[in-house]
């Protein structure tokens, strides 16, 4: 069982490469980048894993401060499980101290949902992580809504946010980063009551 001294592994899910950077599917990377900025460090290549990582602390100084590794897997989304499992092994992170931040089709844009465990809902990054480690990790689900009309899901998630969505995107990413910090410092129930909308 994990305790307060165990590190946390916060995984922003996305696809590597500039052509994907602003896609809906890469919102996990956007949240990871903001957390890295808040910690005040730069990502570097991970030891023994195909990922970029930043080690640091999140939360106020004192008992609520948490040791974290913020990670962006550099495999493609559907292969995220390998790098995440390698990072978990290297940093000795209990499964319930892993947090996946990812886009979620079944939630409206601008809505967050936090949970522990559950299915993958067709999300290839979660599917890969669950296959590698089991389902018992936390998720911060960032709503992107469903594709309009007959647009295929794969096309929708690999498109950039719309101009209307981009007006609020920085605020929504900021809120998701706050939700991650709240989860680590105060626990899932408190974070759910504060951020699940």
Short mmCIF file of C-alpha atoms in Angstrom, two decimals:
data_model
loop_
_atom_site.label_atom_id
_atom_site.label_comp_id
_atom_site.label_asym_id
_atom_site.label_seq_id
_atom_site.Cartn_x
_atom_site.Cartn_y
_atom_site.Cartn_z
CA UNK A 1 0.00 0.00 0.00
CA UNK A 2 1.27 3.47 -0.85
CA UNK A 3 2.02 6.16 1.71
CA UNK A 4 2.64 9.91 1.72
CA UNK A 5 6.37 9.58 1.07
CA UNK A 6 5.93 7.60 -2.15
CA UNK A 7 6.48 9.61 -5.33
CA UNK A 8 3.67 10.38 -7.77
CA UNK A 9 3.92 9.86 -11.52
CA UNK A 10 1.82 12.34 -13.50
CA UNK A 11 1.52 11.25 -17.11
CA UNK A 12 0.29 13.67 -19.73
CA UNK A 13 -0.91 11.60 -22.68
CA UNK A 14 -0.30 12.77 -26.24
CA UNK A 15 1.61 12.15 -29.45
CA UNK A 16 5.19 13.42 -29.92
CA UNK A 17 6.04 15.83 -32.72
CA UNK A 18 5.13 19.41 -33.64
CA UNK A 19 2.38 18.35 -36.05
CA UNK A 20 0.37 16.98 -33.09
CA UNK A 21 1.20 19.67 -30.52
CA UNK A 22 -2.12 21.57 -30.63
CA UNK A 23 -4.40 18.55 -31.24
CA UNK A 24 -7.26 17.71 -28.89
CA UNK A 25 -5.56 14.35 -28.28
CA UNK A 26 -2.54 16.22 -26.87
CA UNK A 27 -4.25 18.08 -24.06
CA UNK A 28 -2.45 15.77 -21.59
CA UNK A 29 0.88 17.12 -22.88
CA UNK A 30 -0.44 20.69 -22.47
CA UNK A 31 -1.29 20.05 -18.80
CA UNK A 32 2.09 18.35 -18.23
CA UNK A 33 3.87 21.35 -19.77
CA UNK A 34 2.02 23.73 -17.45
CA UNK A 35 2.84 21.62 -14.38
CA UNK A 36 6.50 21.63 -15.44
CA UNK A 37 6.36 25.42 -15.75
CA UNK A 38 4.87 25.68 -12.25
CA UNK A 39 7.57 23.41 -10.81
CA UNK A 40 10.12 25.56 -12.58
CA UNK A 41 12.10 22.98 -14.51
CA UNK A 42 12.63 21.60 -17.98
CA UNK A 43 11.82 18.17 -19.34
CA UNK A 44 14.74 15.86 -20.04
CA UNK A 45 15.07 12.40 -21.53
CA UNK A 46 14.02 9.76 -19.07
CA UNK A 47 16.45 7.15 -17.86
CA UNK A 48 15.43 3.74 -19.18
CA UNK A 49 12.14 4.85 -20.75
CA UNK A 50 10.95 6.38 -24.02
CA UNK A 51 9.67 9.54 -22.34
CA UNK A 52 10.50 13.05 -21.25
CA UNK A 53 10.43 13.65 -17.51
CA UNK A 54 10.75 16.38 -14.94
CA UNK A 55 11.31 15.61 -11.27
CA UNK A 56 10.25 18.06 -8.59
CA UNK A 57 7.74 18.86 -5.88
CA UNK A 58 4.13 20.00 -6.12
CA UNK A 59 2.15 21.74 -3.42
CA UNK A 60 2.90 24.12 -0.59
CA UNK A 61 6.06 23.52 1.47
CA UNK A 62 5.46 21.20 4.39
CA UNK A 63 3.31 18.10 4.82
CA UNK A 64 1.21 18.74 1.68
CA UNK A 65 4.25 18.93 -0.61
CA UNK A 66 4.48 15.87 -2.87
CA UNK A 67 7.45 14.39 -4.72
CA UNK A 68 6.47 14.07 -8.38
CA UNK A 69 7.71 12.92 -11.74
CA UNK A 70 5.83 14.66 -14.55
CA UNK A 71 6.11 12.61 -17.74
CA UNK A 72 5.28 12.78 -21.43
CA UNK A 73 5.62 9.40 -23.17
CA UNK A 74 7.48 9.82 -26.47
CA UNK A 75 5.96 6.71 -28.02
CA UNK A 76 2.74 7.25 -29.91
CA UNK A 77 -0.47 7.36 -27.88
CA UNK A 78 -1.41 3.71 -28.50
CA UNK A 79 1.96 2.55 -27.09
CA UNK A 80 1.93 4.70 -23.91
CA UNK A 81 1.82 1.71 -21.57
CA UNK A 82 5.43 0.64 -22.20
CA UNK A 83 7.09 3.96 -21.28
CA UNK A 84 4.73 4.54 -18.33
CA UNK A 85 5.43 1.08 -16.89
CA UNK A 86 9.19 1.59 -17.33
CA UNK A 87 8.96 4.94 -15.49
CA UNK A 88 6.85 3.41 -12.73
CA UNK A 89 9.42 0.66 -12.22
CA UNK A 90 12.39 3.04 -12.34
CA UNK A 91 10.94 5.56 -9.86
CA UNK A 92 9.20 2.87 -7.72
CA UNK A 93 5.76 4.46 -7.95
CA UNK A 94 2.75 2.56 -6.54
CA UNK A 95 -0.04 2.11 -9.10
CA UNK A 96 -2.45 4.31 -7.15
CA UNK A 97 0.12 7.11 -7.34
CA UNK A 98 0.00 7.16 -11.15
CA UNK A 99 -2.18 9.92 -12.66
CA UNK A 100 -3.06 9.88 -16.37
CA UNK A 101 -4.19 13.24 -17.78
CA UNK A 102 -6.06 12.69 -21.04
CA UNK A 103 -8.72 13.89 -23.47
CA UNK A 104 -12.21 12.42 -23.01
CA UNK A 105 -14.82 12.27 -25.80
CA UNK A 106 -17.83 11.52 -23.60
CA UNK A 107 -17.51 14.72 -21.60
CA UNK A 108 -18.34 18.18 -22.94
CA UNK A 109 -15.50 20.60 -23.64
CA UNK A 110 -14.64 22.56 -20.52
CA UNK A 111 -15.64 19.76 -18.14
CA UNK A 112 -13.25 17.81 -15.92
CA UNK A 113 -13.78 14.47 -14.21
CA UNK A 114 -11.37 12.79 -11.80
CA UNK A 115 -11.58 9.11 -10.92
CA UNK A 116 -9.59 6.11 -9.78
CA UNK A 117 -9.65 3.01 -11.97
CA UNK A 118 -12.31 2.12 -14.52
CA UNK A 119 -12.38 1.23 -18.20
CA UNK A 120 -10.56 2.89 -21.09
CA UNK A 121 -13.68 4.04 -22.98
CA UNK A 122 -11.92 3.36 -26.29
CA UNK A 123 -9.01 5.70 -25.46
CA UNK A 124 -5.89 4.08 -26.93
CA UNK A 125 -3.49 5.63 -24.41
CA UNK A 126 -5.50 4.31 -21.46
CA UNK A 127 -5.98 0.97 -23.18
CA UNK A 128 -2.20 0.59 -23.50
CA UNK A 129 -1.56 1.70 -19.90
CA UNK A 130 -4.21 -0.66 -18.49
CA UNK A 131 -2.85 -3.57 -20.52
CA UNK A 132 0.64 -2.91 -19.10
CA UNK A 133 -0.24 -2.15 -15.47
CA UNK A 134 -3.89 -2.88 -14.71
CA UNK A 135 -6.65 -0.27 -14.27
CA UNK A 136 -5.96 0.94 -10.70
CA UNK A 137 -4.47 4.37 -11.53
CA UNK A 138 -6.03 7.83 -11.29
CA UNK A 139 -7.41 9.65 -14.34
CA UNK A 140 -7.92 13.35 -14.87
CA UNK A 141 -10.34 13.36 -17.80
CA UNK A 142 -10.39 16.56 -19.85
CA UNK A 143 -13.62 16.83 -21.84
CA UNK A 144 -13.32 17.47 -25.58
CA UNK A 145 -16.89 16.51 -26.58
CA UNK A 146 -18.00 14.34 -29.50
CA UNK A 147 -17.12 14.93 -33.17
CA UNK A 148 -19.64 17.04 -35.09
CA UNK A 149 -21.82 15.43 -37.76
CA UNK A 150 -20.28 12.35 -39.31
CA UNK A 151 -16.65 13.18 -38.58
CA UNK A 152 -14.68 10.11 -37.54
CA UNK A 153 -13.43 10.04 -33.95
CA UNK A 154 -9.82 9.49 -35.12
CA UNK A 155 -10.00 12.61 -37.30
CA UNK A 156 -11.62 14.68 -34.54
CA UNK A 157 -9.05 13.91 -31.82
CA UNK A 158 -6.15 14.60 -34.21
CA UNK A 159 -7.51 18.05 -35.12
CA UNK A 160 -6.56 21.22 -33.27
CA UNK A 161 -9.05 22.77 -30.86
CA UNK A 162 -11.55 25.05 -32.64
CA UNK A 163 -11.08 28.82 -32.52
CA UNK A 164 -14.01 29.08 -30.07
CA UNK A 165 -12.42 26.43 -27.81
CA UNK A 166 -9.00 28.08 -28.02
CA UNK A 167 -10.41 31.23 -26.39
CA UNK A 168 -10.81 29.28 -23.13
CA UNK A 169 -8.14 26.62 -23.61
CA UNK A 170 -5.45 28.23 -21.42
CA UNK A 171 -8.00 28.60 -18.59
CA UNK A 172 -9.19 24.98 -18.94
CA UNK A 173 -5.61 23.63 -19.00
CA UNK A 174 -4.83 25.75 -15.92
CA UNK A 175 -7.88 24.29 -14.15
CA UNK A 176 -6.82 20.74 -15.03
CA UNK A 177 -3.34 21.40 -13.60
CA UNK A 178 -4.98 22.77 -10.42
CA UNK A 179 -7.07 19.58 -10.23
CA UNK A 180 -3.91 17.42 -10.41
CA UNK A 181 -2.32 19.45 -7.60
CA UNK A 182 -5.46 19.17 -5.48
CA UNK A 183 -5.62 15.39 -6.04
CA UNK A 184 -2.04 14.97 -4.83
CA UNK A 185 -2.30 17.29 -1.83
CA UNK A 186 -5.84 16.64 -0.61
CA UNK A 187 -6.96 13.32 -2.07
CA UNK A 188 -9.46 12.14 -4.67
CA UNK A 189 -12.72 12.98 -2.88
CA UNK A 190 -11.71 16.55 -2.18
CA UNK A 191 -10.46 17.01 -5.76
CA UNK A 192 -13.67 15.50 -7.17
CA UNK A 193 -15.89 17.81 -5.15
CA UNK A 194 -13.83 20.82 -6.18
CA UNK A 195 -13.32 20.02 -9.90
CA UNK A 196 -15.84 17.44 -11.16
CA UNK A 197 -18.41 19.57 -12.96
#
